XYZ file of C-alpha atoms in Angstrom:
237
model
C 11.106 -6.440 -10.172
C 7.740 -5.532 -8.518
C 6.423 -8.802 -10.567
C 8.840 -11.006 -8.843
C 8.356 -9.864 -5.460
C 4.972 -10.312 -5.682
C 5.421 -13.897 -7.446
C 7.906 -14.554 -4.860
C 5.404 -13.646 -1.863
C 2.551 -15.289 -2.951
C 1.729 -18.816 -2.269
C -1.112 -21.708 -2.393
C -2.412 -23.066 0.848
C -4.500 -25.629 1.257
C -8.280 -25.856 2.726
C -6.977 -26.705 5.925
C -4.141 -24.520 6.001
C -3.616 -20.825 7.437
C -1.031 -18.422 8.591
C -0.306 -16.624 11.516
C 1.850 -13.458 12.149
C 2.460 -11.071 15.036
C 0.879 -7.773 14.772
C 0.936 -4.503 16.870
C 1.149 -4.424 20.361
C 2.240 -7.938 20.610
C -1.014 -9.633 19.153
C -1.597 -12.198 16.220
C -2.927 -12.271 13.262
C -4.572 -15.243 11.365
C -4.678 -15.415 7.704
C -6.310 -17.514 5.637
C -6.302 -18.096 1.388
C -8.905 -16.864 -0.969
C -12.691 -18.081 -0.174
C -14.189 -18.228 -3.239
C -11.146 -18.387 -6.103
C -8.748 -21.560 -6.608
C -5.956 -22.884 -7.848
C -5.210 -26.576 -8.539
C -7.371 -26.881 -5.470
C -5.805 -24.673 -3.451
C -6.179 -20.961 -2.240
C -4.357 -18.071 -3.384
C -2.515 -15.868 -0.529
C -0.594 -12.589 -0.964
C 0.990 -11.302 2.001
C 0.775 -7.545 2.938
C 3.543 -6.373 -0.060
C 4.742 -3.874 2.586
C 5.550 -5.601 5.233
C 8.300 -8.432 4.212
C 9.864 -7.755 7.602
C 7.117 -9.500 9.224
C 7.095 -13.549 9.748
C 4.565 -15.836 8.762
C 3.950 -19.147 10.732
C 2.162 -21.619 8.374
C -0.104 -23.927 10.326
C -2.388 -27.059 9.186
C -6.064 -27.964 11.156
C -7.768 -30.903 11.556
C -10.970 -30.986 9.398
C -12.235 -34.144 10.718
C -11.920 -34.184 14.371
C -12.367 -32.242 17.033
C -9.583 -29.933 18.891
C -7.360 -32.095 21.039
C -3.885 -31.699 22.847
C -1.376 -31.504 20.366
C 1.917 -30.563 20.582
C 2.235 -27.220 22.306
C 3.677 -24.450 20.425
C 5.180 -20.940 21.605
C 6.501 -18.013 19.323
C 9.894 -17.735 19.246
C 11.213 -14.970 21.584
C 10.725 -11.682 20.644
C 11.713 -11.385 17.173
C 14.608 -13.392 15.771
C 14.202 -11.578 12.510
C 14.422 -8.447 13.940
C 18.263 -8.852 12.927
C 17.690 -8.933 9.362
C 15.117 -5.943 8.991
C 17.887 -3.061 8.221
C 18.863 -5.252 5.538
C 16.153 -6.002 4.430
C 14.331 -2.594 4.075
C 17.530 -0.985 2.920
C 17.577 -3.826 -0.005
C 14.263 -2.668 -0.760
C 15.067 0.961 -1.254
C 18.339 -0.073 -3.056
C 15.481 -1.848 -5.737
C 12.907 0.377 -5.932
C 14.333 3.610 -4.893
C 17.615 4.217 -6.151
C 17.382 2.124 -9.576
C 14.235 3.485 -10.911
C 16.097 6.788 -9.831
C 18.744 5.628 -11.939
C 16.473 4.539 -15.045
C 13.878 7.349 -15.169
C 16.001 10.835 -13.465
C 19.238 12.543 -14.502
C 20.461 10.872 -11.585
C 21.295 8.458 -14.853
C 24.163 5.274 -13.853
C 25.690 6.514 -10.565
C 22.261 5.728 -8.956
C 22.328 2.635 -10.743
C 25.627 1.814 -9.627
C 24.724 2.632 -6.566
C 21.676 0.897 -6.089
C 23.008 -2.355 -6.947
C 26.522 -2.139 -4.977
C 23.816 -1.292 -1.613
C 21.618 -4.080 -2.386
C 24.473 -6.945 -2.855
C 26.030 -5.308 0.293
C 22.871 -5.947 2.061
C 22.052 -9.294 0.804
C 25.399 -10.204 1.690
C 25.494 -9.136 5.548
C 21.793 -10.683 5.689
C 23.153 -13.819 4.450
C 26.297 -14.238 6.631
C 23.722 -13.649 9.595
C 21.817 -15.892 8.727
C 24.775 -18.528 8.372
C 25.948 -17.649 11.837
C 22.587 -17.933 13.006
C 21.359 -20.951 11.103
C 20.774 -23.479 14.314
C 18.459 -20.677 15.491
C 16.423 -20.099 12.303
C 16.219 -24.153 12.112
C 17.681 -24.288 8.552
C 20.690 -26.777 7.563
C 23.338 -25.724 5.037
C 21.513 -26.731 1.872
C 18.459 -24.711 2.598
C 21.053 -21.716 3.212
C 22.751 -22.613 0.170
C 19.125 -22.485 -2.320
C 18.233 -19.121 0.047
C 21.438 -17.131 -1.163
C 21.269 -18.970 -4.582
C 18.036 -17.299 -4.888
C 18.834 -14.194 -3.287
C 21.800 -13.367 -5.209
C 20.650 -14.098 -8.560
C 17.355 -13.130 -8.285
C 17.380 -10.006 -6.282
C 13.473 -9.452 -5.437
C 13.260 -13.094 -4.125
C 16.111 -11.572 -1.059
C 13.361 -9.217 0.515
C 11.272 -12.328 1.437
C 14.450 -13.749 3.258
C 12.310 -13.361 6.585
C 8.810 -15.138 5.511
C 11.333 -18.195 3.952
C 12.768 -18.562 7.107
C 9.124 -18.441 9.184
C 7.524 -20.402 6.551
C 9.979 -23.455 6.635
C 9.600 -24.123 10.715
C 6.352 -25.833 10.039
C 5.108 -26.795 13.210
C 3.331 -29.304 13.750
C 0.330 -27.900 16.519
C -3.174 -27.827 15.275
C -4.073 -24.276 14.160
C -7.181 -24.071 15.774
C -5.311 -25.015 19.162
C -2.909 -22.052 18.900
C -5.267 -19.334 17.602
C -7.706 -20.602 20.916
C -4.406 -19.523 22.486
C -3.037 -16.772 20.858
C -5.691 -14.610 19.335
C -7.973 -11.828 20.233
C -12.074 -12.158 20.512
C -12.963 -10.473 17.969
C -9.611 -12.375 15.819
C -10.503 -15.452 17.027
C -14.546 -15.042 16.207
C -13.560 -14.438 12.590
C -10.942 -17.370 12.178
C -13.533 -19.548 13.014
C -16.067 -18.485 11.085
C -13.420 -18.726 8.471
C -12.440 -22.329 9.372
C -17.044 -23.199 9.752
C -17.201 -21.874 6.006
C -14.154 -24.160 4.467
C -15.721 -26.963 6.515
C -19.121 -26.419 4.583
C -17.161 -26.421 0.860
C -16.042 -29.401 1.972
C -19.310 -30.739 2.930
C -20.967 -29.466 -0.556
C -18.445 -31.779 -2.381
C -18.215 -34.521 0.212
C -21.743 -34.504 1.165
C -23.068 -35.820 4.673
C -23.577 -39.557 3.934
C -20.286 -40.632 3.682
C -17.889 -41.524 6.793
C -15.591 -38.567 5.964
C -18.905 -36.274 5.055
C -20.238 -37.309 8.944
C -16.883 -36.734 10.405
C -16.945 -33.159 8.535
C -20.589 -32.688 9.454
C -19.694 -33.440 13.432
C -16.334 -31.236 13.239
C -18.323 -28.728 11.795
C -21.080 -28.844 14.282
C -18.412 -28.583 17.262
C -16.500 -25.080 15.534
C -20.230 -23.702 15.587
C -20.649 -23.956 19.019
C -17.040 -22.773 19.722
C -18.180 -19.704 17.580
C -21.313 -19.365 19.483
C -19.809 -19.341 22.717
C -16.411 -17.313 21.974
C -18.867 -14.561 20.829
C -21.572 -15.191 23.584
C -17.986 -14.303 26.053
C -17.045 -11.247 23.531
C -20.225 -9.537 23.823
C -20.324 -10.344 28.109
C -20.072 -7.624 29.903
């Protein structure tokens, strides 16, 4: 079950690609995939295992240009999801609580039985909120029908019911616009660093002479200064 969850959770992104996710205290959180390990081109990402409650807001960024207006985005207010976290957590405990209790205590089948009769009855009342709230979460009945398809019959695959919902908004705003907007200094100095070194992989396989190798090559040039100066503010007094 723990090798589901964790097959469930992860996920490839692509060079350009990254995540964000609210944090403490009402701040953000930028994430991007592995720097120096791919697969089929793309970079591995596990989300925190212990925090499934949370969403995660998959972005893409221009690599070849520099950061215009796009379309603005805002969060969603407060937390939609908060709804679905009881469920969730309880769904959790019904899976790895109560049914290794079950399979390795004298606690023997009633903790079994148990375990499984709280988890459906969780996955259940998640799912019918979700239904009722389906306009909200921006998902139309046959993406609520393969979500409790896959949450019923595969029952580690229902505690990522939050990050499929976040995941599937896909908005369309240029990452590096929104974490300008929405990160911290020191958050914001190290996403684009982040976003400088993926630029530079590109650039070794690119290289400079071509018209996509000088647009890299200028993009890049334009996140360094942006680095430069969000730091040179950082360390102002």
């Amino acid at each position: 079950m723990v090798g589901l969850y964790l097959y469930d959770s992860a996920m490839l992104l692509a060079s350009n690609e990254a995540l964000l996710s609210p944090a403490r205290k009402g701040k953000w959180r930028a994430s991007f995939g592995a720097d120096h390990f791919h697969i089929r081109g793309k970079e591995p990402f596990l989300p925190n295992p212990l925090l499934p409650h949370r969403p995660l807001y998959r972005f893409f960024w221009n690599t070849e240009g520099l950061v215009g207006p796009s379309q603005p985005w805002t969060p969603p207010s407060g937390n939609r999801y908060a709804i679905l976290i009881p469920f969730i957590w309880a769904m959790l405990a019904s899976l790895f609580v109560l049914i290794p209790l079950g399979l390795f205590s004298p606690l023997g089948d009633l903790a079994v039985a148990i375990g499984i009769l709280l988890f459906y009855a969780n996955a259940l009342m998640a799912l019918a909120l979700v239904w009722f709230n389906r306009e909200g979460y921006g998902i139309n009945g046959k993406r609520f029908a393969g979500l409790a398809f896959e949450s019923l019959t595969c029952p580690p695959f229902a505690l990522n019911l939050v990050r499929h919902l976040s995941l599937g908004l896909r908005p369309r705003t240029d990452f590096l616009s929104v974490a300008g907007q929405y990160l911290s200094g020191i958050e914001y100095d190290a996403t684009l660093a982040k976003a400088i070194f993926r630029i530079e992989s590109e650039l070794d396989w690119e290289g400079e002479d071509t018209p996509r190798g000088m647009a890299l090559n200028a993009h890049r040039q334009y996140l360094i200064h942006e680095w430069h100066s969000s730091q040179a503010c950082s360390e102002a007094p």
